[in-house]
Amino acid sequence: MIPVRGYEGRQVAVLGLGRSGLSAARALREGGAIPVVWDDNAAARDKAEGEGFEVRDLSRDGAFEDVASLIVSPGIPHLYPNPNAVIALAWDAGVPVDNDIGLFFASLGQNEWNSYDTVPRVVAITGSNGKSTTSALLHHVLSESGRSSQLAGNIGRGVLDIDPPEDGGVVVLELSSYQTDLARSLTPDVAILTNMSPDHLDRHGGFGGYFAAKRRLFAEGGPDRAVIGVDEKEGRYLANQLSVSAEDDRVIRISSGQKLTGPGWQVFVRKGFLAEWRKGRQVGSIDLRDIAGLPGAHNHQNACAAYAAARALGLGPRQIEAAFKTFAGLPHRSQVIAEADGVRYVNDSKATNVDSACKALQAFNNIRWICGGLMKEGGLDDLKAGLPHVTKAYVIGREAAQFALMIDGVEAEICTDMKTAVAKAKADAQSGDVVLLAPAAASFDQYDNFEKRGEDFAACVLAELGQG
């Protein structure tokens, strides 16, 4: 645990008692603060009370008297589409609002660091897609190379639940826009922006607000090294703002699909080959084509980001390449569930938006595509680049009929539920086909989360193949 510093003997309110909220309350108490907690869910309140925390209805009058700060869980809106009522009360009372990420960065450095030979480092990873894979891949590379590494944030453990880092240790954090938007302290040593595409627009008041939330990690964080995906204009803008000259190698530009030139530091992939260029010459390369855990251009972009961060931390190209070859990938992200009669069954349930689904489609050919769910803003127009890879679509979800009408130029069958979609795709599939779940939509119309949707797909596949 990382004890929270700076609130000794003072009351700190915690709103939301999921994983991050309870973790924050424990870390505050460990650091000498007096947490007072609240959640609308009675079971969550009972659990916190069972751990000895004072439960206080933060929506009542006077709830913020003598409270030093309010710590908010990431799922609670603080500005758009409307601020949570408790947060608005904190504003009115002049109480600063923060989250567990802000507490983590403000409390990380410990006195024992003065005796370390190598000060611990923090790598923070954000972006629209690929955050989890990039984070897990970098953690894997570091661990395989003998570096002490911990994985936390949106993946792995809560940020305040990790152990204090060892001498030379690295903390790899996956951070969402919800987290970067609110954290009052953001001071990573290396920060990564994988890419940008529209997502969570209601929560940020539009795409500009969404980008601004991501940009805070760099503009306010002041990392020693910034790894920036420049395949979109937002990334190019950010890389330009952070650089003081073309030679400035504090910014590492990355790309999947285009050659990057210039005297600075670049890492890019073309035709399956990763290349690192620095000061106008190539200094490293990796053939990614046969690395099973990193299929497709979207995973090659993730590989660029992890490679660049690992190089910024002092690892050599051959160390990184060896670790890439043993990376198994993550569940629900281009995860091969089974192969039978020449047909592969691939679970990419994490493809919850159009951009990530399009990249999944572009990674395979002859696709029997299972898609649909709770559609996000913006429609399906940006899927066009991936649709030539699709043989037929099998549409699930409560909006299946509407979703099917929006898929131009592809035969679509309305299946509604996963079991029916898998059965029909299996019946139609021929050797060389890929049955791919890449929904291009949220899961909440039928499932609690994308993980449950992916698990259902896997269970249906194995049952159809007689392996369940």
Short mmCIF file of C-alpha atoms in Angstrom, two decimals:
data_model
loop_
_atom_site.label_atom_id
_atom_site.label_comp_id
_atom_site.label_asym_id
_atom_site.label_seq_id
_atom_site.Cartn_x
_atom_site.Cartn_y
_atom_site.Cartn_z
CA MET A 1 0.00 0.00 0.00
CA ILE A 2 1.06 3.61 -0.70
CA PRO A 3 0.12 5.61 2.44
CA VAL A 4 -1.43 8.96 1.53
CA ARG A 5 0.57 11.88 2.94
CA GLY A 6 -0.46 15.42 3.82
CA TYR A 7 -3.74 14.82 5.63
CA GLU A 8 -2.57 13.59 9.02
CA GLY A 9 -5.32 14.07 11.61
CA ARG A 10 -7.71 15.68 9.10
CA GLN A 11 -11.00 14.43 7.70
CA VAL A 12 -11.02 13.43 4.03
CA ALA A 13 -14.28 12.47 2.33
CA VAL A 14 -14.41 9.60 -0.16
CA LEU A 15 -17.29 9.37 -2.66
CA GLY A 16 -17.79 5.98 -4.32
CA LEU A 17 -16.70 2.77 -2.64
CA GLY A 18 -15.72 0.53 -5.51
CA ARG A 19 -12.15 -0.72 -5.96
CA SER A 20 -10.52 2.70 -6.19
CA GLY A 21 -12.67 4.33 -3.50
CA LEU A 22 -12.07 1.69 -0.83
CA SER A 23 -8.40 1.58 -1.76
CA ALA A 24 -8.18 5.36 -1.31
CA ALA A 25 -9.91 5.18 2.07
CA ARG A 26 -7.50 2.51 3.31
CA ALA A 27 -4.45 4.43 2.07
CA LEU A 28 -5.71 7.65 3.65
CA ARG A 29 -6.18 5.89 6.97
CA GLU A 30 -2.73 4.29 6.67
CA GLY A 31 -1.23 7.77 6.21
CA GLY A 32 -2.95 9.17 9.30
CA ALA A 33 -6.02 10.81 7.76
CA ILE A 34 -9.58 10.31 9.04
CA PRO A 35 -11.67 9.05 6.08
CA VAL A 36 -15.42 9.63 5.98
CA VAL A 37 -17.03 7.66 3.17
CA TRP A 38 -20.24 7.47 1.15
CA ASP A 39 -21.76 5.43 -1.66
CA ASP A 40 -25.37 5.35 -2.89
CA ASN A 41 -25.19 1.56 -2.75
CA ALA A 42 -26.11 0.20 0.69
CA ALA A 43 -24.02 -2.96 0.27
CA ALA A 44 -20.93 -0.86 -0.48
CA ARG A 45 -21.60 1.26 2.61
CA ASP A 46 -22.00 -1.86 4.75
CA LYS A 47 -18.68 -3.24 3.49
CA ALA A 48 -16.89 0.02 4.33
CA GLU A 49 -18.51 0.17 7.75
CA GLY A 50 -17.35 -3.40 8.33
CA GLU A 51 -13.79 -2.18 7.79
CA GLY A 52 -14.24 0.46 10.45
CA PHE A 53 -14.79 3.50 8.26
CA GLU A 54 -17.20 6.26 9.26
CA VAL A 55 -20.08 6.31 6.77
CA ARG A 56 -21.50 9.80 6.26
CA ASP A 57 -24.20 10.93 3.84
CA LEU A 58 -22.22 13.53 1.91
CA SER A 59 -25.36 14.98 0.35
CA ARG A 60 -26.75 16.30 3.64
CA ASP A 61 -26.32 19.85 4.90
CA GLY A 62 -23.05 20.43 6.73
CA ALA A 63 -21.48 17.21 5.48
CA PHE A 64 -18.32 19.06 4.41
CA GLU A 65 -17.66 20.93 7.64
CA ASP A 66 -14.03 20.29 8.70
CA VAL A 67 -13.39 18.19 5.56
CA ALA A 68 -10.00 18.84 3.93
CA SER A 69 -10.64 17.20 0.55
CA LEU A 70 -13.12 15.08 -1.41
CA ILE A 71 -11.78 12.01 -3.24
CA VAL A 72 -14.00 10.86 -6.11
CA SER A 73 -14.13 7.50 -7.87
CA PRO A 74 -13.62 7.65 -11.67
CA GLY A 75 -17.13 6.54 -12.62
CA ILE A 76 -18.73 9.60 -11.00
CA PRO A 77 -19.19 12.60 -13.34
CA HIS A 78 -17.67 15.80 -12.02
CA LEU A 79 -18.51 18.25 -14.82
CA TYR A 80 -20.32 16.79 -17.84
CA PRO A 81 -23.04 15.98 -18.60
CA ASN A 82 -23.78 17.34 -15.10
CA PRO A 83 -21.68 17.36 -11.94
CA ASN A 84 -22.66 14.88 -9.27
CA ALA A 85 -24.66 16.62 -6.53
CA VAL A 86 -22.09 15.77 -3.85
CA ILE A 87 -19.27 17.22 -5.94
CA ALA A 88 -21.28 20.41 -6.44
CA LEU A 89 -21.71 20.67 -2.66
CA ALA A 90 -17.94 20.28 -2.22
CA TRP A 91 -17.36 23.12 -4.69
CA ASP A 92 -19.80 25.34 -2.80
CA ALA A 93 -18.01 24.54 0.46
CA GLY A 94 -14.62 25.34 -1.07
CA VAL A 95 -13.42 21.75 -0.55
CA PRO A 96 -10.80 20.61 -3.13
CA VAL A 97 -11.85 17.62 -5.24
CA ASP A 98 -9.27 14.99 -6.24
CA ASN A 99 -9.04 11.29 -7.07
CA ASP A 100 -6.85 8.33 -6.18
CA ILE A 101 -4.45 9.10 -9.05
CA GLY A 102 -3.77 12.55 -7.63
CA LEU A 103 -3.23 11.06 -4.16
CA PHE A 104 -0.85 8.48 -5.62
CA PHE A 105 1.43 10.98 -7.34
CA ALA A 106 1.39 13.33 -4.35
CA SER A 107 2.30 10.52 -1.93
CA LEU A 108 4.61 8.22 -3.93
CA GLY A 109 8.06 9.45 -2.93
CA GLN A 110 9.21 8.01 0.40
CA ASN A 111 12.17 8.91 2.63
CA GLU A 112 13.87 5.59 1.90
CA TRP A 113 14.30 6.69 -1.72
CA ASN A 114 17.25 8.79 -0.53
CA SER A 115 19.23 5.57 -0.03
CA TYR A 116 18.31 4.05 -3.41
CA ASP A 117 20.93 3.75 -6.12
CA THR A 118 18.23 4.26 -8.77
CA VAL A 119 15.09 6.29 -8.03
CA PRO A 120 11.85 4.44 -8.99
CA ARG A 121 10.13 5.54 -12.20
CA VAL A 122 6.48 5.85 -13.19
CA VAL A 123 5.22 5.29 -16.73
CA ALA A 124 1.66 6.54 -17.32
CA ILE A 125 -0.23 5.37 -20.40
CA THR A 126 -3.36 6.98 -21.82
CA GLY A 127 -5.13 7.19 -25.18
CA SER A 128 -8.37 6.03 -26.77
CA ASN A 129 -7.38 2.48 -27.65
CA GLY A 130 -4.54 0.13 -26.81
CA LYS A 131 -3.88 1.41 -23.27
CA SER A 132 -4.33 -1.97 -21.60
CA THR A 133 -2.28 -3.95 -24.11
CA THR A 134 0.49 -1.33 -24.12
CA SER A 135 0.57 -1.30 -20.30
CA ALA A 136 0.61 -5.09 -20.01
CA LEU A 137 3.21 -5.41 -22.76
CA LEU A 138 5.56 -2.87 -21.16
CA HIS A 139 5.15 -4.55 -17.76
CA HIS A 140 5.95 -7.90 -19.39
CA VAL A 141 9.04 -6.49 -21.11
CA LEU A 142 10.34 -5.00 -17.89
CA SER A 143 9.70 -8.17 -15.89
CA GLU A 144 11.27 -10.41 -18.52
CA SER A 145 14.31 -8.12 -18.55
CA GLY A 146 14.78 -8.47 -14.80
CA ARG A 147 13.43 -5.06 -13.82
CA SER A 148 11.11 -4.78 -10.82
CA SER A 149 7.74 -3.71 -12.25
CA GLN A 150 4.20 -3.26 -10.95
CA LEU A 151 1.08 -2.85 -13.12
CA ALA A 152 -1.71 -0.65 -11.76
CA GLY A 153 -4.50 1.80 -12.53
CA ASN A 154 -7.21 0.60 -14.90
CA ILE A 155 -5.37 -2.70 -15.17
CA GLY A 156 -3.79 -4.82 -12.48
CA ARG A 157 -4.07 -3.36 -8.98
CA GLY A 158 -5.45 -0.06 -7.72
CA VAL A 159 -2.77 2.62 -7.72
CA LEU A 160 -2.73 2.95 -3.94
CA ASP A 161 -2.81 -0.83 -3.41
CA ILE A 162 0.62 -1.46 -4.90
CA ASP A 163 3.73 -2.01 -2.82
CA PRO A 164 6.14 0.90 -2.38
CA PRO A 165 8.47 0.52 -5.38
CA GLU A 166 11.90 -1.00 -4.85
CA ASP A 167 15.27 0.48 -5.73
CA GLY A 168 15.14 0.91 -9.51
CA GLY A 169 11.52 -0.27 -9.67
CA VAL A 170 9.02 0.85 -12.30
CA VAL A 171 5.31 1.45 -11.84
CA VAL A 172 3.30 1.08 -15.08
CA LEU A 173 -0.05 2.88 -14.91
CA GLU A 174 -2.95 2.67 -17.33
CA LEU A 175 -4.96 5.88 -16.99
CA SER A 176 -8.34 6.72 -18.49
CA SER A 177 -9.52 10.19 -19.39
CA TYR A 178 -11.76 10.08 -16.32
CA GLN A 179 -8.65 9.75 -14.17
CA THR A 180 -6.38 12.26 -15.90
CA ASP A 181 -9.17 14.85 -16.07
CA LEU A 182 -9.53 15.21 -12.30
CA ALA A 183 -6.18 14.29 -10.73
CA ARG A 184 -4.61 17.32 -9.04
CA SER A 185 -1.12 15.82 -9.21
CA LEU A 186 0.22 14.18 -12.39
CA THR A 187 3.99 13.68 -12.43
CA PRO A 188 4.99 10.59 -14.45
CA ASP A 189 8.59 10.12 -15.56
CA VAL A 190 7.43 8.74 -18.92
CA ALA A 191 3.98 9.48 -20.39
CA ILE A 192 2.42 7.74 -23.39
CA LEU A 193 -0.46 8.77 -25.68
CA THR A 194 -1.33 5.76 -27.85
CA ASN A 195 -3.88 7.40 -30.17
CA MET A 196 -7.03 9.54 -30.24
CA SER A 197 -10.53 8.73 -31.49
CA PRO A 198 -13.98 9.85 -30.26
CA ASP A 199 -15.04 8.19 -26.99
CA HIS A 200 -16.74 9.20 -23.73
CA LEU A 201 -17.88 12.41 -25.41
CA ASP A 202 -20.83 12.95 -23.06
CA ARG A 203 -18.49 12.77 -20.07
CA HIS A 204 -16.15 15.43 -21.46
CA GLY A 205 -18.55 17.78 -23.24
CA GLY A 206 -17.30 16.77 -26.70
CA PHE A 207 -14.12 15.66 -28.40
CA GLY A 208 -12.21 18.81 -27.46
CA GLY A 209 -12.85 18.19 -23.78
CA TYR A 210 -11.87 14.55 -24.20
CA PHE A 211 -8.54 15.50 -25.77
CA ALA A 212 -7.98 18.16 -23.10
CA ALA A 213 -8.36 15.47 -20.41
CA LYS A 214 -5.69 13.34 -22.10
CA ARG A 215 -3.43 16.33 -22.70
CA ARG A 216 -3.27 17.13 -18.97
CA LEU A 217 -0.97 14.14 -18.43
CA PHE A 218 1.65 15.87 -20.57
CA ALA A 219 1.00 19.59 -20.17
CA GLU A 220 0.65 19.46 -16.39
CA GLY A 221 2.62 16.29 -15.77
CA GLY A 222 5.86 17.49 -17.33
CA PRO A 223 7.28 14.00 -18.02
CA ASP A 224 10.99 13.54 -18.74
CA ARG A 225 10.00 11.58 -21.85
CA ALA A 226 6.75 11.77 -23.83
CA VAL A 227 5.83 8.96 -26.23
CA ILE A 228 3.20 10.30 -28.64
CA GLY A 229 1.20 8.48 -31.31
CA VAL A 230 1.14 10.82 -34.30
CA ASP A 231 -1.25 9.01 -36.62
CA GLU A 232 -3.96 11.55 -35.72
CA LYS A 233 -3.76 15.34 -35.79
CA GLU A 234 -4.21 15.58 -32.02
CA GLY A 235 -1.04 13.55 -31.47
CA ARG A 236 0.91 15.62 -33.98
CA TYR A 237 -0.28 18.81 -32.29
CA LEU A 238 0.71 17.53 -28.85
CA ALA A 239 4.13 16.31 -30.00
CA ASN A 240 4.77 19.70 -31.59
CA GLN A 241 3.75 21.57 -28.44
CA LEU A 242 6.04 19.49 -26.24
CA SER A 243 9.10 19.84 -28.49
CA VAL A 244 11.44 22.82 -28.43
CA SER A 245 13.14 21.81 -31.70
CA ALA A 246 13.15 19.11 -34.37
CA GLU A 247 16.10 17.48 -32.55
CA ASP A 248 14.35 17.39 -29.16
CA ASP A 249 14.49 13.71 -28.17
CA ARG A 250 12.43 14.19 -25.03
CA VAL A 251 9.51 13.48 -27.38
CA ILE A 252 9.41 10.07 -29.07
CA ARG A 253 6.97 10.02 -31.97
CA ILE A 254 5.39 6.66 -32.83
CA SER A 255 3.31 5.46 -35.77
CA SER A 256 1.75 2.34 -37.17
CA GLY A 257 1.83 2.47 -40.95
CA GLN A 258 3.87 5.55 -41.84
CA LYS A 259 7.58 6.16 -41.95
CA LEU A 260 8.64 8.96 -39.63
CA THR A 261 11.56 11.13 -40.61
CA GLY A 262 13.63 13.92 -39.09
CA PRO A 263 16.51 14.34 -36.66
CA GLY A 264 14.49 13.48 -33.53
CA TRP A 265 13.53 10.13 -31.97
CA GLN A 266 10.97 8.01 -33.84
CA VAL A 267 9.60 4.47 -33.59
CA PHE A 268 7.31 3.22 -36.35
CA VAL A 269 6.03 0.07 -38.03
CA ARG A 270 5.72 -0.52 -41.76
CA LYS A 271 4.69 -3.85 -43.31
CA GLY A 272 5.15 -5.60 -39.98
CA PHE A 273 8.66 -4.32 -39.23
CA LEU A 274 9.28 -2.04 -36.27
CA ALA A 275 12.08 0.48 -36.76
CA GLU A 276 13.69 2.88 -34.31
CA TRP A 277 15.38 5.97 -35.73
CA ARG A 278 17.36 8.51 -33.76
CA LYS A 279 19.37 11.49 -34.99
CA GLY A 280 18.66 10.55 -38.60
CA ARG A 281 19.78 6.91 -38.48
CA GLN A 282 18.23 3.57 -37.67
CA VAL A 283 19.35 2.14 -34.31
CA GLY A 284 16.99 -0.81 -33.83
CA SER A 285 14.42 -3.03 -35.56
CA ILE A 286 12.08 -5.96 -34.80
CA ASP A 287 10.10 -8.23 -37.15
CA LEU A 288 6.63 -8.28 -35.58
CA ARG A 289 4.92 -10.40 -38.23
CA ASP A 290 5.19 -13.76 -36.47
CA ILE A 291 4.68 -12.56 -32.89
CA ALA A 292 1.42 -14.30 -32.00
CA GLY A 293 0.54 -12.05 -29.08
CA LEU A 294 0.63 -8.88 -31.22
CA PRO A 295 -1.54 -9.44 -34.33
CA GLY A 296 -2.63 -6.57 -36.58
CA ALA A 297 -1.70 -2.94 -37.08
CA HIS A 298 -3.37 -1.81 -33.86
CA ASN A 299 -1.16 -4.15 -31.84
CA HIS A 300 1.86 -2.98 -33.81
CA GLN A 301 1.06 0.54 -32.62
CA ASN A 302 0.95 -0.81 -29.05
CA ALA A 303 4.31 -2.46 -29.67
CA CYS A 304 5.77 0.87 -30.81
CA ALA A 305 4.58 2.58 -27.62
CA ALA A 306 5.89 -0.14 -25.30
CA TYR A 307 9.18 -0.34 -27.21
CA ALA A 308 9.71 3.43 -27.01
CA ALA A 309 9.00 3.52 -23.28
CA ALA A 310 11.29 0.56 -22.63
CA ARG A 311 14.08 2.26 -24.58
CA ALA A 312 13.50 5.47 -22.58
CA LEU A 313 13.97 3.35 -19.44
CA GLY A 314 17.30 2.04 -20.70
CA LEU A 315 16.46 -1.39 -22.15
CA GLY A 316 18.15 -2.62 -25.33
CA PRO A 317 16.38 -3.57 -28.58
CA ARG A 318 17.26 -7.27 -28.28
CA GLN A 319 15.95 -7.46 -24.70
CA ILE A 320 12.68 -5.94 -25.86
CA GLU A 321 12.40 -8.24 -28.87
CA ALA A 322 12.92 -11.37 -26.75
CA ALA A 323 10.18 -10.26 -24.36
CA PHE A 324 7.77 -9.42 -27.20
CA LYS A 325 8.03 -13.01 -28.42
CA THR A 326 6.82 -14.39 -25.09
CA PHE A 327 3.90 -11.96 -24.67
CA ALA A 328 0.64 -13.92 -24.64
CA GLY A 329 -1.71 -10.96 -25.12
CA LEU A 330 -4.68 -10.01 -22.95
CA PRO A 331 -8.12 -11.56 -22.60
CA HIS A 332 -10.80 -9.93 -24.79
CA ARG A 333 -8.20 -8.28 -27.04
CA SER A 334 -7.56 -10.27 -30.24
CA GLN A 335 -7.68 -13.38 -28.02
CA VAL A 336 -7.79 -16.67 -29.93
CA ILE A 337 -10.40 -18.83 -28.20
CA ALA A 338 -10.22 -21.91 -30.42
CA GLU A 339 -9.38 -23.21 -33.88
CA ALA A 340 -11.35 -26.01 -35.51
CA ASP A 341 -11.69 -27.20 -39.11
CA GLY A 342 -9.47 -24.35 -40.26
CA VAL A 343 -11.64 -21.69 -38.61
CA ARG A 344 -10.26 -19.40 -35.90
CA TYR A 345 -12.50 -17.94 -33.21
CA VAL A 346 -11.20 -14.60 -31.90
CA ASN A 347 -12.51 -12.60 -28.94
CA ASP A 348 -12.00 -8.83 -29.19
CA SER A 349 -14.84 -7.82 -26.87
CA LYS A 350 -12.72 -4.83 -25.75
CA ALA A 351 -13.40 -3.27 -29.18
CA THR A 352 -16.17 -1.16 -27.67
CA ASN A 353 -15.88 1.76 -30.09
CA VAL A 354 -15.80 2.09 -33.86
CA ASP A 355 -12.09 2.88 -34.12
CA SER A 356 -10.94 -0.15 -32.15
CA ALA A 357 -13.38 -2.42 -34.00
CA CYS A 358 -12.12 -1.17 -37.36
CA LYS A 359 -8.56 -1.95 -36.36
CA ALA A 360 -9.60 -5.44 -35.27
CA LEU A 361 -11.30 -6.00 -38.65
CA GLN A 362 -8.18 -4.87 -40.49
CA ALA A 363 -6.08 -7.44 -38.61
CA PHE A 364 -7.80 -10.45 -40.24
CA ASN A 365 -9.32 -11.61 -43.54
CA ASN A 366 -12.45 -13.63 -44.37
CA ILE A 367 -14.21 -12.47 -41.21
CA ARG A 368 -17.51 -13.75 -39.87
CA TRP A 369 -18.11 -10.65 -37.76
CA ILE A 370 -20.15 -10.70 -34.55
CA CYS A 371 -20.99 -7.10 -33.71
CA GLY A 372 -23.53 -4.84 -32.07
CA GLY A 373 -24.58 -3.65 -28.65
CA LEU A 374 -25.18 -0.21 -27.21
CA MET A 375 -24.06 2.17 -29.94
CA LYS A 376 -21.95 5.20 -29.09
CA GLU A 377 -22.12 8.68 -30.60
CA GLY A 378 -20.90 9.16 -34.14
CA GLY A 379 -22.45 6.20 -35.95
CA LEU A 380 -20.51 3.55 -37.88
CA ASP A 381 -19.06 5.53 -40.80
CA ASP A 382 -15.48 5.10 -39.57
CA LEU A 383 -15.76 1.31 -39.96
CA LYS A 384 -15.47 1.55 -43.73
CA ALA A 385 -11.75 0.73 -43.90
CA GLY A 386 -12.33 -2.59 -42.15
CA LEU A 387 -15.48 -3.74 -43.93
CA PRO A 388 -13.73 -5.19 -47.04
CA HIS A 389 -12.32 -7.85 -44.69
CA VAL A 390 -15.82 -8.96 -43.64
CA THR A 391 -17.65 -11.81 -45.36
CA LYS A 392 -20.80 -11.51 -43.25
CA ALA A 393 -21.96 -9.75 -40.08
CA TYR A 394 -23.99 -11.37 -37.29
CA VAL A 395 -25.58 -8.61 -35.23
CA ILE A 396 -26.42 -8.86 -31.52
CA GLY A 397 -27.91 -6.45 -28.98
CA ARG A 398 -31.17 -4.66 -28.34
CA GLU A 399 -30.42 -2.29 -31.24
CA ALA A 400 -29.49 -5.11 -33.63
CA ALA A 401 -31.88 -4.12 -36.42
CA GLN A 402 -30.77 -0.48 -36.40
CA PHE A 403 -27.10 -1.49 -36.16
CA ALA A 404 -27.45 -3.86 -39.14
CA LEU A 405 -28.96 -1.10 -41.31
CA MET A 406 -25.91 1.07 -40.68
CA ILE A 407 -23.39 -1.50 -41.98
CA ASP A 408 -23.02 -0.54 -45.64
CA GLY A 409 -22.10 -3.10 -48.27
CA VAL A 410 -21.94 -6.14 -45.96
CA GLU A 411 -24.51 -8.89 -45.64
CA ALA A 412 -25.87 -8.71 -42.09
CA GLU A 413 -28.03 -11.18 -40.21
CA ILE A 414 -29.91 -10.09 -37.08
CA CYS A 415 -29.18 -12.60 -34.33
CA THR A 416 -29.86 -10.51 -31.19
CA ASP A 417 -28.13 -12.86 -28.72
CA MET A 418 -24.60 -14.27 -28.59
CA LYS A 419 -25.57 -17.94 -28.68
CA THR A 420 -27.49 -17.50 -31.93
CA ALA A 421 -24.73 -15.38 -33.51
CA VAL A 422 -22.00 -17.92 -32.72
CA ALA A 423 -24.11 -20.83 -33.95
CA LYS A 424 -24.93 -19.14 -37.27
CA ALA A 425 -21.35 -17.96 -37.81
CA LYS A 426 -20.00 -21.45 -37.14
CA ALA A 427 -22.54 -23.00 -39.55
CA ASP A 428 -21.54 -20.56 -42.31
CA ALA A 429 -17.78 -20.56 -41.73
CA GLN A 430 -15.34 -22.28 -44.10
CA SER A 431 -11.70 -23.19 -43.69
CA GLY A 432 -9.61 -20.01 -43.61
CA ASP A 433 -12.37 -17.92 -42.05
CA VAL A 434 -12.14 -16.04 -38.75
CA VAL A 435 -15.18 -15.76 -36.48
CA LEU A 436 -14.44 -12.45 -34.78
CA LEU A 437 -16.26 -10.76 -31.91
CA ALA A 438 -15.45 -7.03 -32.31
CA PRO A 439 -18.69 -5.33 -31.25
CA ALA A 440 -18.00 -1.64 -32.08
CA ALA A 441 -20.42 -0.90 -29.25
CA ALA A 442 -20.75 -0.91 -25.47
CA SER A 443 -22.02 -4.04 -23.74
CA PHE A 444 -24.41 -2.57 -21.20
CA ASP A 445 -27.63 -3.43 -23.07
CA GLN A 446 -26.98 -7.14 -22.43
CA TYR A 447 -23.93 -7.50 -20.15
CA ASP A 448 -22.44 -5.87 -17.06
CA ASN A 449 -19.20 -5.15 -18.94
CA PHE A 450 -17.14 -6.10 -21.98
CA GLU A 451 -15.43 -8.88 -19.99
CA LYS A 452 -18.76 -10.66 -19.41
CA ARG A 453 -19.58 -10.30 -23.10
CA GLY A 454 -16.24 -11.82 -24.08
CA GLU A 455 -16.66 -14.65 -21.60
CA ASP A 456 -20.10 -15.42 -23.06
CA PHE A 457 -18.63 -15.49 -26.57
CA ALA A 458 -15.90 -17.90 -25.44
CA ALA A 459 -18.42 -20.13 -23.67
CA CYS A 460 -20.70 -20.20 -26.72
CA VAL A 461 -17.78 -21.04 -29.03
CA LEU A 462 -16.56 -23.90 -26.87
CA ALA A 463 -20.09 -25.25 -26.49
CA GLU A 464 -20.63 -25.16 -30.28
CA LEU A 465 -17.33 -26.98 -30.81
CA GLY A 466 -18.16 -29.55 -28.14
CA GLN A 467 -15.29 -28.38 -25.97
CA GLY A 468 -17.33 -26.66 -23.25
#
